[in-house]
Short mmCIF file of N, CA and C in Angstrom, two decimals:
data_model
loop_
_atom_site.label_atom_id
_atom_site.label_comp_id
_atom_site.label_asym_id
_atom_site.label_seq_id
_atom_site.Cartn_x
_atom_site.Cartn_y
_atom_site.Cartn_z
N UNK A 1 87.73 -129.01 -29.64
CA UNK A 1 88.73 -129.93 -29.02
C UNK A 1 88.19 -131.18 -29.28
N UNK A 2 89.51 -131.94 -29.19
CA UNK A 2 89.13 -133.46 -29.73
C UNK A 2 89.01 -134.41 -28.47
N UNK A 3 87.96 -135.40 -28.53
CA UNK A 3 88.12 -136.72 -27.33
C UNK A 3 89.48 -137.18 -27.29
N UNK A 4 89.65 -137.45 -25.62
CA UNK A 4 90.88 -137.53 -25.30
C UNK A 4 90.63 -139.10 -24.79
N UNK A 5 91.41 -139.88 -24.92
CA UNK A 5 91.65 -141.49 -24.70
C UNK A 5 92.72 -141.86 -23.60
N UNK A 6 92.51 -142.21 -22.39
CA UNK A 6 93.53 -143.14 -21.77
C UNK A 6 92.93 -144.39 -21.14
N UNK A 7 93.54 -145.47 -21.81
CA UNK A 7 93.09 -146.94 -21.81
C UNK A 7 91.46 -147.12 -22.23
N UNK A 8 90.81 -147.76 -21.31
CA UNK A 8 89.48 -147.77 -21.37
C UNK A 8 88.68 -146.26 -21.45
N UNK A 9 88.96 -145.30 -20.91
CA UNK A 9 88.47 -143.98 -20.58
C UNK A 9 88.41 -143.35 -21.74
N UNK A 10 87.40 -142.58 -22.12
CA UNK A 10 87.27 -141.75 -23.26
C UNK A 10 86.71 -140.49 -22.53
N UNK A 11 87.10 -139.29 -22.52
CA UNK A 11 86.55 -138.34 -22.26
C UNK A 11 86.15 -137.31 -23.95
N UNK A 12 84.75 -136.86 -23.58
CA UNK A 12 84.24 -136.42 -25.23
C UNK A 12 84.17 -135.20 -24.43
N UNK A 13 84.33 -133.88 -25.54
CA UNK A 13 84.13 -132.66 -25.24
C UNK A 13 82.65 -132.24 -24.79
N UNK A 14 81.84 -131.21 -24.18
CA UNK A 14 80.85 -131.20 -24.28
C UNK A 14 80.47 -129.54 -23.91
N UNK A 15 79.25 -129.12 -24.29
CA UNK A 15 79.17 -127.77 -23.71
C UNK A 15 78.62 -127.53 -22.51
N UNK A 16 77.40 -128.44 -22.04
CA UNK A 16 76.62 -128.22 -20.92
C UNK A 16 76.28 -129.43 -20.42
N UNK A 17 75.93 -129.76 -19.07
CA UNK A 17 75.66 -130.76 -18.39
C UNK A 17 74.55 -130.39 -16.87
N UNK A 18 74.15 -131.46 -16.28
CA UNK A 18 73.33 -131.35 -15.12
C UNK A 18 73.95 -132.49 -14.54
N UNK A 19 73.97 -132.01 -13.33
CA UNK A 19 74.45 -133.20 -12.42
C UNK A 19 74.87 -133.12 -11.18
N UNK A 20 74.44 -134.10 -10.35
CA UNK A 20 75.43 -133.82 -8.85
C UNK A 20 76.91 -134.19 -8.43
N UNK A 21 77.50 -133.18 -8.00
CA UNK A 21 78.82 -133.09 -7.81
C UNK A 21 79.21 -133.98 -6.93
N UNK A 22 80.15 -134.83 -6.98
CA UNK A 22 80.70 -136.13 -6.03
C UNK A 22 81.90 -135.56 -5.35
N UNK A 23 82.14 -136.34 -4.27
CA UNK A 23 83.09 -136.24 -3.44
C UNK A 23 84.58 -136.54 -3.73
N UNK A 24 84.73 -136.95 -4.85
CA UNK A 24 86.09 -137.62 -5.42
C UNK A 24 86.20 -136.81 -6.76
N UNK A 25 87.57 -137.55 -7.51
CA UNK A 25 88.04 -137.00 -8.97
C UNK A 25 88.45 -138.65 -9.47
N UNK A 26 87.83 -139.88 -9.08
CA UNK A 26 87.88 -140.99 -9.67
C UNK A 26 87.14 -141.50 -10.88
N UNK A 27 87.45 -141.39 -12.12
CA UNK A 27 86.76 -141.35 -13.63
C UNK A 27 86.28 -142.89 -13.69
N UNK A 28 87.45 -143.64 -13.23
CA UNK A 28 86.62 -145.14 -13.02
C UNK A 28 87.68 -146.09 -12.52
N UNK A 29 87.05 -147.48 -12.09
CA UNK A 29 88.20 -148.31 -11.62
C UNK A 29 88.17 -149.37 -12.38
N UNK A 30 89.40 -150.11 -12.30
CA UNK A 30 89.78 -151.56 -13.21
C UNK A 30 89.03 -152.51 -12.32
N UNK A 31 88.44 -153.22 -13.35
CA UNK A 31 87.46 -154.43 -12.71
C UNK A 31 88.20 -155.25 -12.30
N UNK A 32 89.78 -155.65 -13.19
CA UNK A 32 90.33 -156.49 -12.85
C UNK A 32 91.44 -156.27 -11.47
N UNK A 33 92.19 -155.39 -11.91
CA UNK A 33 93.00 -155.11 -11.31
C UNK A 33 93.12 -153.94 -9.82
N UNK A 34 92.01 -153.17 -10.10
CA UNK A 34 91.42 -152.38 -8.99
C UNK A 34 92.19 -150.83 -9.43
N UNK A 35 92.97 -150.87 -10.38
CA UNK A 35 93.70 -149.75 -10.52
C UNK A 35 92.54 -148.42 -10.84
N UNK A 36 92.89 -146.96 -10.97
CA UNK A 36 92.22 -146.12 -11.01
C UNK A 36 92.36 -145.06 -11.58
N UNK A 37 91.37 -144.94 -12.78
CA UNK A 37 91.85 -143.46 -13.66
C UNK A 37 91.27 -142.18 -12.77
N UNK A 38 91.84 -141.34 -12.24
CA UNK A 38 91.72 -140.23 -11.26
C UNK A 38 92.57 -139.12 -12.14
N UNK A 39 91.91 -137.97 -11.44
CA UNK A 39 92.21 -136.70 -11.44
C UNK A 39 93.33 -136.53 -10.18
N UNK A 40 94.84 -135.93 -10.54
CA UNK A 40 95.55 -136.05 -9.54
C UNK A 40 96.15 -134.72 -9.32
N UNK A 41 96.07 -133.81 -10.41
CA UNK A 41 96.87 -132.56 -10.42
C UNK A 41 95.86 -131.53 -10.99
N UNK A 42 95.94 -130.55 -10.73
CA UNK A 42 95.19 -129.30 -11.41
C UNK A 42 93.54 -129.45 -10.28
N UNK A 43 92.83 -128.42 -10.74
CA UNK A 43 91.56 -128.05 -10.41
C UNK A 43 90.63 -128.77 -11.17
N UNK A 44 89.56 -129.39 -10.64
CA UNK A 44 88.59 -130.09 -11.32
C UNK A 44 87.29 -130.78 -10.02
N UNK A 45 86.34 -130.67 -11.14
CA UNK A 45 85.07 -131.04 -10.15
C UNK A 45 84.40 -132.45 -11.14
N UNK A 46 84.26 -133.36 -10.28
CA UNK A 46 83.17 -134.54 -11.05
C UNK A 46 81.74 -134.71 -10.99
N UNK A 47 81.28 -134.88 -11.80
CA UNK A 47 79.75 -134.94 -11.35
C UNK A 47 78.80 -135.95 -12.26
N UNK A 48 78.09 -136.54 -11.91
CA UNK A 48 77.18 -137.64 -11.96
C UNK A 48 75.49 -137.40 -12.13
N UNK A 49 75.09 -138.02 -13.59
CA UNK A 49 73.42 -137.85 -13.52
C UNK A 49 73.12 -139.28 -14.44
N UNK A 50 72.07 -139.63 -13.87
CA UNK A 50 71.89 -141.11 -14.64
C UNK A 50 72.76 -141.99 -15.02
N UNK A 51 74.00 -142.36 -14.19
CA UNK A 51 74.94 -143.13 -14.49
C UNK A 51 76.02 -142.83 -15.31
N UNK A 52 76.09 -141.24 -15.62
CA UNK A 52 77.14 -140.64 -16.53
C UNK A 52 77.95 -139.98 -15.73
N UNK A 53 79.47 -139.84 -16.00
CA UNK A 53 80.17 -138.71 -15.24
C UNK A 53 80.17 -137.71 -16.41
N UNK A 54 80.50 -136.55 -15.09
CA UNK A 54 80.83 -135.53 -16.45
C UNK A 54 82.34 -135.04 -15.48
N UNK A 55 83.23 -134.62 -16.37
CA UNK A 55 84.57 -133.98 -15.50
C UNK A 55 84.28 -132.48 -15.90
N UNK A 56 84.61 -131.54 -15.00
CA UNK A 56 84.86 -129.99 -15.06
C UNK A 56 86.17 -129.76 -14.73
N UNK A 57 87.14 -129.39 -16.00
CA UNK A 57 88.54 -129.09 -15.39
C UNK A 57 88.45 -127.29 -15.25
N UNK A 58 88.96 -126.99 -14.30
CA UNK A 58 88.76 -125.52 -13.73
C UNK A 58 89.98 -125.01 -14.15
N UNK A 59 90.97 -125.39 -13.54
CA UNK A 59 92.29 -125.20 -14.13
C UNK A 59 92.75 -124.95 -15.34
N UNK A 60 94.12 -124.68 -15.98
CA UNK A 60 94.12 -124.42 -17.23
C UNK A 60 94.42 -125.88 -18.12
N UNK A 61 94.57 -126.62 -17.04
CA UNK A 61 95.02 -128.38 -17.38
C UNK A 61 94.60 -129.09 -15.99
N UNK A 62 94.17 -130.48 -16.19
CA UNK A 62 94.44 -131.11 -15.11
C UNK A 62 94.95 -132.26 -15.93
N UNK A 63 95.72 -133.29 -14.81
CA UNK A 63 96.50 -134.31 -14.98
C UNK A 63 95.42 -135.58 -14.67
N UNK A 64 95.43 -136.66 -15.79
CA UNK A 64 94.87 -138.07 -15.43
C UNK A 64 95.79 -138.84 -15.46
N UNK A 65 95.78 -139.62 -14.24
CA UNK A 65 96.55 -140.85 -14.09
C UNK A 65 96.02 -142.15 -13.97
N UNK A 66 96.85 -143.44 -14.21
CA UNK A 66 96.35 -144.53 -13.81
C UNK A 66 97.46 -145.23 -13.47
N UNK A 67 97.65 -146.27 -13.38
CA UNK A 67 98.70 -147.17 -12.75
C UNK A 67 99.35 -147.76 -13.83
N UNK A 68 98.68 -147.85 -15.14
CA UNK A 68 99.34 -148.93 -15.87
C UNK A 68 99.38 -148.15 -17.36
N UNK A 69 99.05 -146.59 -17.39
CA UNK A 69 99.32 -145.74 -18.73
C UNK A 69 99.83 -144.56 -18.08
N UNK A 70 100.08 -143.87 -19.17
CA UNK A 70 101.07 -142.70 -19.18
C UNK A 70 100.16 -141.70 -18.52
N UNK A 71 100.38 -140.90 -17.82
CA UNK A 71 99.44 -139.66 -17.06
C UNK A 71 99.02 -138.81 -18.37
N UNK A 72 98.15 -138.19 -18.44
CA UNK A 72 98.08 -137.19 -19.59
C UNK A 72 97.24 -136.05 -19.02
N UNK A 73 97.52 -135.05 -19.73
CA UNK A 73 97.09 -133.50 -19.27
C UNK A 73 95.35 -133.53 -20.01
N UNK A 74 94.70 -133.13 -19.62
CA UNK A 74 93.22 -132.72 -19.73
C UNK A 74 93.19 -131.07 -20.07
N UNK A 75 92.88 -130.37 -20.74
CA UNK A 75 92.87 -129.07 -21.05
C UNK A 75 91.54 -128.60 -20.25
N UNK A 76 91.37 -127.47 -19.72
CA UNK A 76 90.51 -127.04 -19.37
C UNK A 76 88.95 -127.00 -20.24
N UNK A 77 87.92 -127.40 -19.61
CA UNK A 77 86.51 -127.18 -20.22
C UNK A 77 85.88 -128.41 -19.24
N UNK A 78 84.57 -128.83 -20.12
CA UNK A 78 83.48 -129.86 -19.57
C UNK A 78 84.03 -130.81 -20.41
N UNK A 79 84.01 -132.10 -19.85
CA UNK A 79 84.02 -133.48 -20.64
C UNK A 79 83.11 -134.70 -20.21
N UNK A 80 82.77 -135.34 -21.07
CA UNK A 80 81.65 -136.69 -20.73
C UNK A 80 82.64 -137.49 -20.79
N UNK A 81 82.44 -138.39 -19.24
CA UNK A 81 83.37 -139.50 -19.66
C UNK A 81 82.73 -140.76 -19.78
N UNK A 82 83.43 -141.38 -20.66
CA UNK A 82 82.60 -142.84 -21.29
C UNK A 82 83.89 -143.76 -20.96
N UNK A 83 82.97 -145.05 -20.71
CA UNK A 83 84.01 -145.93 -20.78
C UNK A 83 83.69 -147.10 -22.14
N UNK A 84 84.87 -147.20 -22.78
CA UNK A 84 85.02 -148.10 -24.29
C UNK A 84 84.26 -149.40 -23.89
N UNK A 85 83.34 -149.72 -25.21
CA UNK A 85 82.98 -150.93 -25.00
C UNK A 85 83.36 -151.78 -26.30
N UNK A 86 83.32 -153.43 -25.97
CA UNK A 86 83.94 -154.18 -27.35
C UNK A 86 82.81 -155.33 -27.48
N UNK A 87 82.49 -155.22 -28.67
CA UNK A 87 81.45 -156.48 -29.44
C UNK A 87 81.98 -157.91 -28.65
N UNK A 88 81.30 -158.96 -28.21
CA UNK A 88 81.48 -160.24 -27.98
C UNK A 88 80.24 -161.13 -28.77
N UNK A 89 80.58 -161.90 -29.07
CA UNK A 89 79.07 -162.80 -29.70
C UNK A 89 78.23 -162.61 -28.79
N UNK A 90 78.16 -162.89 -27.38
CA UNK A 90 77.09 -162.70 -26.06
C UNK A 90 76.23 -161.20 -26.26
N UNK A 91 76.91 -160.21 -27.00
CA UNK A 91 76.69 -158.65 -26.84
C UNK A 91 77.80 -157.81 -26.43
N UNK A 92 77.46 -156.67 -26.24
CA UNK A 92 78.34 -155.96 -25.83
C UNK A 92 78.94 -155.82 -24.45
N UNK A 93 80.01 -155.73 -24.08
CA UNK A 93 80.62 -155.53 -22.94
C UNK A 93 81.78 -154.50 -22.52
N UNK A 94 81.95 -153.81 -21.13
CA UNK A 94 82.62 -152.67 -21.51
C UNK A 94 84.01 -153.47 -21.27
N UNK A 95 84.98 -152.83 -21.83
CA UNK A 95 86.52 -153.27 -21.99
C UNK A 95 86.69 -153.12 -20.48
N UNK A 96 87.74 -154.52 -19.98
CA UNK A 96 88.37 -154.39 -18.52
C UNK A 96 89.65 -153.91 -18.84
N UNK A 97 90.12 -152.88 -17.91
CA UNK A 97 91.17 -152.39 -17.76
C UNK A 97 92.10 -152.70 -16.64
#
């Protein structure tokens, strides 16, 4: 499987992970707009360990939605959730979505 990107969120396929199950399916919340990258359809679970999120899609696919981006289908599997960063003269910063 290849990485999947929606806005500033990148999902990287992984084999295994550990973490605590979260009670929501919000992968990221926009710092500027408050819009959210979240799973809106399909069966999925979200976990967190040491500040990193992990998404487990249990159904054949799950839909990742955001108010400013086209909804995308995430295939069954386990994914590490990363937020894209960009370089500025002051150092690295997370991309604001």
